[in-house]
Short mmCIF file of C-alpha atoms in Angstrom, two decimals:
data_model
loop_
_atom_site.label_atom_id
_atom_site.label_comp_id
_atom_site.label_asym_id
_atom_site.label_seq_id
_atom_site.Cartn_x
_atom_site.Cartn_y
_atom_site.Cartn_z
CA MET T 23 46.31 45.62 272.16
CA LYS T 24 46.90 47.54 275.35
CA VAL T 25 50.16 49.45 275.35
CA GLN T 26 51.99 50.36 272.18
CA HIS T 27 55.72 50.14 272.75
CA THR T 28 58.44 52.01 270.94
CA LEU T 29 61.06 50.06 269.04
CA HIS T 30 64.47 51.64 268.93
CA VAL T 31 65.78 51.42 265.40
CA SER T 32 68.66 52.79 263.40
CA ARG T 33 69.14 53.06 259.66
CA ARG T 34 71.30 50.51 257.89
CA GLU T 35 73.49 52.29 255.38
CA LYS T 36 75.20 49.18 254.04
CA THR T 37 73.06 46.25 253.02
CA GLY T 38 73.80 42.70 251.94
CA THR T 39 74.75 39.39 253.55
CA ARG T 40 78.14 40.47 254.83
CA TYR T 41 76.88 43.60 256.59
CA ALA T 42 73.74 41.86 257.89
CA ARG T 43 75.95 39.22 259.52
CA ARG T 44 78.03 41.91 261.18
CA GLU T 45 74.84 43.51 262.51
CA ARG T 46 73.69 40.22 264.03
CA ALA T 47 77.09 39.64 265.61
CA ALA T 48 76.76 43.07 267.24
CA GLY T 49 73.41 42.14 268.84
CA LYS T 50 71.24 43.80 266.20
CA LEU T 51 68.43 42.38 264.08
CA PRO T 52 68.29 43.48 260.42
CA ALA T 53 64.85 44.69 259.27
CA VAL T 54 63.15 46.39 256.37
CA LEU T 55 60.34 48.95 256.52
CA TYR T 56 57.96 49.43 253.59
CA GLY T 57 54.36 50.27 252.69
CA HIS T 58 52.00 53.21 251.99
CA GLY T 59 53.69 53.85 248.65
CA LYS T 60 56.84 55.22 250.24
CA GLU T 61 60.37 54.05 249.70
CA SER T 62 61.55 51.01 251.60
CA VAL T 63 64.11 51.63 254.32
CA SER T 64 66.68 49.19 255.68
CA LEU T 65 66.68 49.27 259.46
CA SER T 66 68.41 47.65 262.35
CA LEU T 67 66.57 46.67 265.58
CA ASP T 68 67.88 45.78 268.98
CA HIS T 69 67.69 41.96 268.95
CA LYS T 70 66.84 41.47 272.65
CA GLU T 71 64.27 44.26 272.80
CA ALA T 72 62.51 43.18 269.60
CA LEU T 73 62.29 39.51 270.59
CA LYS T 74 60.91 40.40 274.02
CA PHE T 75 58.01 42.23 272.36
CA PHE T 76 57.47 39.60 269.63
CA HIS T 77 57.30 36.76 272.16
CA SER T 78 54.67 38.62 274.18
CA GLY T 79 52.49 38.68 271.06
CA GLU T 80 52.87 42.37 270.19
CA ARG T 81 52.66 43.20 266.51
CA VAL T 82 52.20 46.98 266.33
CA PHE T 83 54.88 49.44 267.42
CA ASP T 84 55.96 53.03 267.22
CA ILE T 85 59.39 53.49 265.77
CA GLU T 86 61.70 56.42 265.88
CA VAL T 87 64.40 56.31 263.26
CA GLN T 88 67.62 57.87 264.45
CA ASP T 89 68.27 61.32 262.92
CA GLU T 90 64.53 61.62 262.13
CA SER T 91 62.23 63.30 264.62
CA VAL T 92 59.03 61.87 263.06
CA SER T 93 57.53 58.82 264.79
CA GLN T 94 55.83 56.15 262.65
CA THR T 95 53.39 53.36 263.45
CA VAL T 96 54.51 50.03 262.03
CA MET T 97 53.26 46.45 262.09
CA LEU T 98 55.27 43.25 262.12
CA LYS T 99 54.67 41.61 258.75
CA ASP T 100 57.08 38.71 258.54
CA ILE T 101 59.96 37.04 260.34
CA GLN T 102 62.70 35.02 258.65
CA PHE T 103 64.36 32.28 260.67
CA ASP T 104 67.72 30.54 260.37
CA TYR T 105 68.08 26.86 259.48
CA LEU T 106 67.25 25.81 263.04
CA GLY T 107 63.88 27.48 262.57
CA THR T 108 63.85 29.33 265.89
CA ASN T 109 66.36 32.17 265.66
CA PRO T 110 65.06 35.22 263.76
CA VAL T 111 67.54 36.59 261.23
CA HIS T 112 65.44 39.30 259.58
CA VAL T 113 62.05 40.97 260.07
CA ASP T 114 59.69 42.84 257.76
CA LEU T 115 57.85 45.88 259.11
CA THR T 116 55.06 47.65 257.27
CA ARG T 117 53.76 51.19 257.75
CA VAL T 118 50.17 51.32 259.05
CA ASP T 119 47.55 53.76 260.30
CA MET T 120 45.80 52.92 263.55
CA ASN T 121 42.38 52.97 261.83
CA GLU T 122 43.48 51.04 258.76
CA GLU T 123 42.14 47.48 258.32
CA VAL T 124 44.84 44.83 258.05
CA ASP T 125 45.04 41.05 257.73
CA ALA T 126 47.03 39.34 260.46
CA SER T 127 47.56 36.01 262.19
CA VAL T 128 46.84 35.96 265.90
CA GLU T 129 48.01 33.24 268.26
CA LEU T 130 45.44 31.11 270.10
CA ARG T 131 45.74 30.39 273.81
CA PHE T 132 43.75 27.54 275.27
CA VAL T 133 42.17 28.20 278.66
CA GLY T 134 40.95 25.52 281.09
CA GLN T 135 41.05 21.74 281.27
CA ALA T 136 38.87 19.87 278.73
CA VAL T 137 36.17 17.55 280.08
CA GLY T 138 37.08 14.93 277.48
CA MET T 139 40.61 14.61 278.90
CA LYS T 140 39.25 12.63 281.87
CA GLU T 141 38.70 9.58 279.64
CA THR T 142 41.44 6.95 279.29
CA GLY T 143 43.69 7.43 276.28
CA ALA T 144 42.43 10.98 275.62
CA VAL T 145 44.80 13.24 273.69
CA PHE T 146 44.30 16.98 273.31
CA SER T 147 45.59 18.45 270.08
CA HIS T 148 45.26 21.80 268.36
CA PRO T 149 45.84 21.52 264.60
CA SER T 150 45.72 25.32 264.28
CA SER T 151 47.71 27.43 266.67
CA ALA T 152 46.76 30.76 265.07
CA LEU T 153 43.77 32.35 263.36
CA HIS T 154 43.91 34.58 260.31
CA ILE T 155 41.81 37.69 260.97
CA ARG T 156 40.98 41.13 259.53
CA ALA T 157 40.74 44.06 261.91
CA ALA T 158 41.61 47.70 262.40
CA VAL T 159 45.18 48.04 263.65
CA LYS T 160 44.00 49.55 266.94
CA ASP T 161 41.77 46.48 267.57
CA LEU T 162 44.42 43.83 266.86
CA PRO T 163 44.68 41.53 269.89
CA ASP T 164 48.00 40.08 271.11
CA HIS T 165 46.31 36.67 271.38
CA ILE T 166 42.85 35.10 271.37
CA ASP T 167 41.69 33.02 274.34
CA VAL T 168 39.78 29.81 273.55
CA ASN T 169 37.85 28.27 276.42
CA ILE T 170 38.16 24.48 276.21
CA THR T 171 36.54 23.48 279.51
CA ASP T 172 33.43 22.10 277.75
CA LEU T 173 35.43 20.29 275.06
CA GLU T 174 34.32 16.65 274.83
CA ALA T 175 36.04 13.81 273.02
CA HIS T 176 35.51 13.76 269.24
CA HIS T 177 33.59 17.06 269.33
CA PRO T 178 36.12 19.52 267.91
CA ILE T 179 36.09 23.27 268.29
CA TYR T 180 36.03 24.87 264.84
CA ALA T 181 37.32 28.31 263.89
CA SER T 182 33.73 29.55 263.67
CA ASP T 183 33.17 28.53 267.33
CA VAL T 184 35.91 30.81 268.64
CA THR T 185 34.56 33.98 270.26
CA LEU T 186 36.33 36.91 268.65
CA PRO T 187 36.58 40.38 270.16
CA GLU T 188 34.37 43.04 268.61
CA GLY T 189 35.36 44.48 265.23
CA ILE T 190 37.34 41.43 264.15
CA VAL T 191 36.47 39.41 261.04
CA LEU T 192 37.56 35.78 260.73
CA LEU T 193 39.44 35.01 257.50
CA THR T 194 40.40 31.42 258.32
CA ASP T 195 38.00 28.84 256.88
CA ALA T 196 35.15 28.51 259.38
CA ARG T 197 35.40 24.68 259.30
CA THR T 198 39.07 24.62 260.29
CA THR T 199 39.59 22.52 263.40
CA VAL T 200 41.08 24.55 266.21
CA ALA T 201 41.10 22.06 269.09
CA VAL T 202 40.05 18.46 269.48
CA VAL T 203 40.21 15.68 272.04
CA THR T 204 40.68 12.23 270.50
CA ILE T 205 40.70 8.85 272.17
CA LYS T 206 43.59 6.66 271.10
CA ALA T 207 42.57 3.24 269.83
CA GLU T 208 44.12 0.45 271.90
CA GLN T 209 45.19 -1.73 268.98
CA ALA T 210 46.86 1.10 267.11
CA THR T 211 49.08 2.06 270.02
CA GLU T 212 50.23 -1.40 271.07
CA THR T 213 52.63 -2.08 268.21
CA THR T 214 55.68 -3.93 269.36
CA GLU T 215 58.84 -5.37 267.94
CA ALA T 216 57.20 -8.77 267.47
CA GLU T 217 55.06 -7.46 264.63
CA ASP T 218 57.85 -6.87 262.19
CA VAL T 219 58.55 -10.57 261.67
CA GLU T 220 55.27 -11.46 260.05
CA GLY T 221 53.97 -10.26 256.71
CA ALA T 222 56.62 -7.64 256.11
CA PRO T 223 57.46 -7.14 252.43
CA ALA T 224 61.21 -7.42 251.96
CA GLN T 225 61.40 -4.80 249.19
CA PRO T 226 58.98 -2.23 247.82
CA GLU T 227 57.28 -2.54 244.45
CA VAL T 228 59.29 -0.94 241.62
CA ILE T 229 56.96 0.98 239.28
CA THR T 230 59.29 1.31 236.29
CA GLU T 231 60.11 -2.41 236.19
CA LYS T 232 56.42 -3.24 235.94
CA LYS T 233 56.03 -0.92 232.98
CA GLU T 234 58.89 -2.61 231.15
CA GLU T 235 57.35 -6.05 231.68
CA ALA T 236 54.00 -4.82 230.33
CA GLU T 237 55.70 -3.34 227.26
CA ASP T 238 57.49 -6.63 226.61
CA LYS T 239 54.22 -8.49 226.68
CA GLU T 240 52.63 -6.04 224.24
CA GLY T 241 55.64 -6.30 221.92
CA MET D 22 58.24 -2.80 261.79
CA PRO D 23 60.94 -0.58 260.25
CA ARG D 24 59.43 1.76 257.69
CA MET D 25 60.09 1.76 253.95
CA PRO D 26 58.21 3.00 250.86
CA LYS D 27 55.45 0.82 249.43
CA ARG D 28 56.30 1.68 245.83
CA VAL D 29 59.44 3.21 244.33
CA LYS D 30 60.34 4.37 240.86
CA PHE D 31 63.84 2.91 240.93
CA ARG D 32 65.24 0.09 243.06
CA LYS D 33 68.60 1.74 243.81
CA GLU D 34 69.74 5.33 244.17
CA MET D 35 72.97 7.31 243.93
CA ARG D 36 74.47 8.36 247.24
CA ARG D 37 74.51 12.17 246.71
CA GLY D 38 75.98 14.84 248.99
CA ARG D 39 74.70 15.62 252.46
CA ASP D 40 76.34 18.89 253.44
CA ARG D 41 73.35 21.27 253.33
CA LYS D 42 71.28 22.75 256.14
CA ALA D 43 67.52 22.21 256.47
CA THR D 44 65.32 24.81 254.79
CA LYS D 45 62.04 22.96 255.31
CA GLY D 46 60.76 20.58 257.94
CA ASN D 47 62.80 22.54 260.48
CA TYR D 48 60.05 23.76 262.80
CA VAL D 49 57.35 22.27 265.03
CA ALA D 50 54.34 21.98 262.74
CA PHE D 51 51.94 19.43 264.26
CA GLY D 52 52.67 18.94 267.94
CA ASP D 53 53.60 21.21 270.83
CA TYR D 54 57.25 20.22 271.21
CA GLY D 55 59.84 18.72 268.89
CA LEU D 56 63.16 16.94 268.76
CA GLN D 57 65.49 18.61 266.27
CA ALA D 58 68.65 17.16 264.74
CA LEU D 59 71.68 19.43 264.97
CA GLU D 60 73.82 17.37 262.61
CA GLY D 61 73.28 15.72 259.24
CA VAL D 62 72.96 11.96 258.95
CA TRP D 63 71.28 9.16 257.02
CA LEU D 64 68.87 8.04 259.72
CA THR D 65 68.10 4.36 259.21
CA ALA D 66 64.60 2.93 259.45
CA ARG D 67 65.74 0.85 262.43
CA GLN D 68 66.91 3.93 264.31
CA ILE D 69 63.60 5.72 263.68
CA GLU D 70 61.72 2.65 264.87
CA ALA D 71 63.93 2.38 267.97
CA GLY D 72 63.10 6.00 268.79
CA ARG D 73 59.39 5.42 268.32
CA ILE D 74 59.39 2.35 270.56
CA ALA D 75 61.42 4.13 273.27
CA ALA D 76 58.87 6.95 273.25
CA GLN D 77 55.88 4.65 273.33
CA HIS D 78 57.24 2.58 276.22
CA PHE D 79 57.69 5.75 278.26
CA LEU D 80 54.43 7.45 277.31
CA LYS D 81 52.25 4.32 277.56
CA ARG D 82 48.99 5.66 276.12
CA ARG D 83 49.51 9.36 276.78
CA GLY D 84 50.02 11.97 274.09
CA LYS D 85 50.56 11.63 270.35
CA ILE D 86 53.90 11.16 268.62
CA TYR D 87 54.51 12.52 265.13
CA ILE D 88 57.43 11.09 263.15
CA ARG D 89 58.57 13.85 260.79
CA VAL D 90 61.13 11.88 258.77
CA PHE D 91 60.58 8.93 256.45
CA PRO D 92 63.26 6.51 255.24
CA ASP D 93 62.81 6.77 251.47
CA LYS D 94 66.46 6.44 250.44
CA PRO D 95 67.71 2.94 249.58
CA VAL D 96 71.30 2.39 250.66
CA SER D 97 73.19 -0.50 249.06
CA LYS D 98 76.14 -2.38 250.55
CA LYS D 99 78.46 -5.03 249.16
CA PRO D 100 78.88 -8.25 251.17
CA LEU D 101 82.05 -8.76 253.22
CA GLU D 102 85.14 -9.96 251.33
CA GLN D 103 83.49 -9.14 248.00
CA ARG D 104 85.82 -7.79 245.33
CA MET D 105 85.02 -4.38 243.87
CA GLY D 106 83.07 -4.10 240.64
CA LYS D 107 80.41 -6.45 239.24
CA GLY D 108 77.73 -3.80 239.46
CA LYS D 109 75.91 -2.00 242.26
CA ALA D 110 75.18 -4.12 245.34
CA ASP D 111 71.78 -5.00 246.74
CA VAL D 112 69.86 -2.62 249.00
CA ASP D 113 71.00 -3.10 252.61
CA TYR D 114 68.75 -0.66 254.44
CA TRP D 115 66.46 2.34 253.99
CA ALA D 116 67.38 5.73 255.36
CA ALA D 117 65.92 9.21 255.82
CA ARG D 118 68.11 12.11 254.73
CA VAL D 119 68.48 14.28 257.83
CA LYS D 120 70.06 17.71 257.53
CA PRO D 121 71.12 19.93 260.43
CA GLY D 122 67.88 21.50 261.68
CA THR D 123 65.50 18.73 260.55
CA MET D 124 62.66 18.05 262.99
CA LEU D 125 62.76 14.32 263.76
CA PHE D 126 59.88 13.79 266.16
CA GLU D 127 57.05 15.90 267.54
CA ILE D 128 54.74 15.33 270.46
CA ALA D 129 51.29 16.65 271.40
CA GLY D 130 49.01 16.27 274.37
CA VAL D 131 51.59 15.94 277.16
CA SER D 132 53.22 18.36 279.58
CA GLU D 133 56.56 19.99 278.80
CA GLU D 134 58.29 17.89 281.46
CA ASP D 135 56.93 14.64 279.99
CA ALA D 136 57.88 15.78 276.49
CA LYS D 137 61.44 16.49 277.66
CA GLN D 138 61.75 13.07 279.26
CA THR D 139 60.34 11.36 276.17
CA PHE D 140 62.72 13.16 273.82
CA ALA D 141 65.66 12.41 276.12
CA ARG D 142 64.89 8.73 275.62
CA ILE D 143 64.51 9.10 271.87
CA ALA D 144 67.72 11.13 271.64
CA MET D 145 69.61 8.21 273.20
CA LYS D 146 68.64 6.13 270.14
CA MET D 147 69.62 8.79 267.61
CA PRO D 148 73.07 8.81 265.98
CA VAL D 149 73.25 12.63 266.07
CA ARG D 150 73.13 15.47 268.59
CA CYS D 151 69.55 16.64 269.08
CA ARG D 152 67.81 19.44 270.94
CA PHE D 153 64.39 20.02 272.45
CA VAL D 154 62.33 22.81 270.86
CA GLY D 155 58.87 24.31 271.24
CA ARG D 156 56.67 26.08 268.73
CA ARG D 157 58.17 29.16 267.15
CA LEU D 158 56.76 32.68 266.80
CA THR D 159 53.69 33.03 264.60
CA VAL D 160 53.24 36.16 262.50
#
């Protein structure tokens, strides 16, 4: 985490679906601030500004609530999305100290071209796109780089293989696969329309009907 | 081969409403890019298969396709010129319930440009408007 930006926020006096919708229509993003045993506060962020920071991987901010001169350090805790799954409709912010240890998910970025990708039918996939870590707020990285240049086919990189910056503890299971190069089997890929004629069951097996037949036999 | 369940509890099913929006299965979970439905529909097994074949013909052996919907809903249909009544008709086809926002296909291991071209071909086979999406923010 290099530079800590300031989020411009204002208090939301009226809460609820109707008022939250009006906020969004006005280019704002409804949010809630809680933590450290203090009362939760309903806030409103600038939608464009907030998304610009979130997309760059930033999680920790300073906020200045309007009509309050005190600045607070907050961390992004959760984002709620709409039904399309990409547009944020609400965010959770939590109060933090810079030296406090927190659990967070950090995005992985894959660097380089894997050696295994030179083989025919090689497919690079990354089952995990983020790692769950524990670190002091001041040490939280925006992202973690994973070097995949030496990645060979069928030799996955596990979470434990990822080099973490100092002061960061891995919480994700060490045996979680982070990146892997697989070679596609020829037979599995070459399925064509001709296959569906042969050996296709017309209807699936009905479980409940079988039970009834068995009961009849017993009776 | 069009997909269908191997085993079911009941042979036929009621039609049920389809006016809700997706609350799950609406983000890219496995691949890098996805094709998202913007309208609701009963997507037939044949349509899903047509999409898969269109993608595979374009990609050859590159990348990996994930099909995020499964046709587990039996849809019955009476024969032509059949009078009403006389019980529920036989199953005509299997369909996947797709709500607005449902992720239909995902792709991994190809460039964004290739993914866009692949999904454009799949979208031609889909009976609904679709859009191309990437992975969303992780927190």
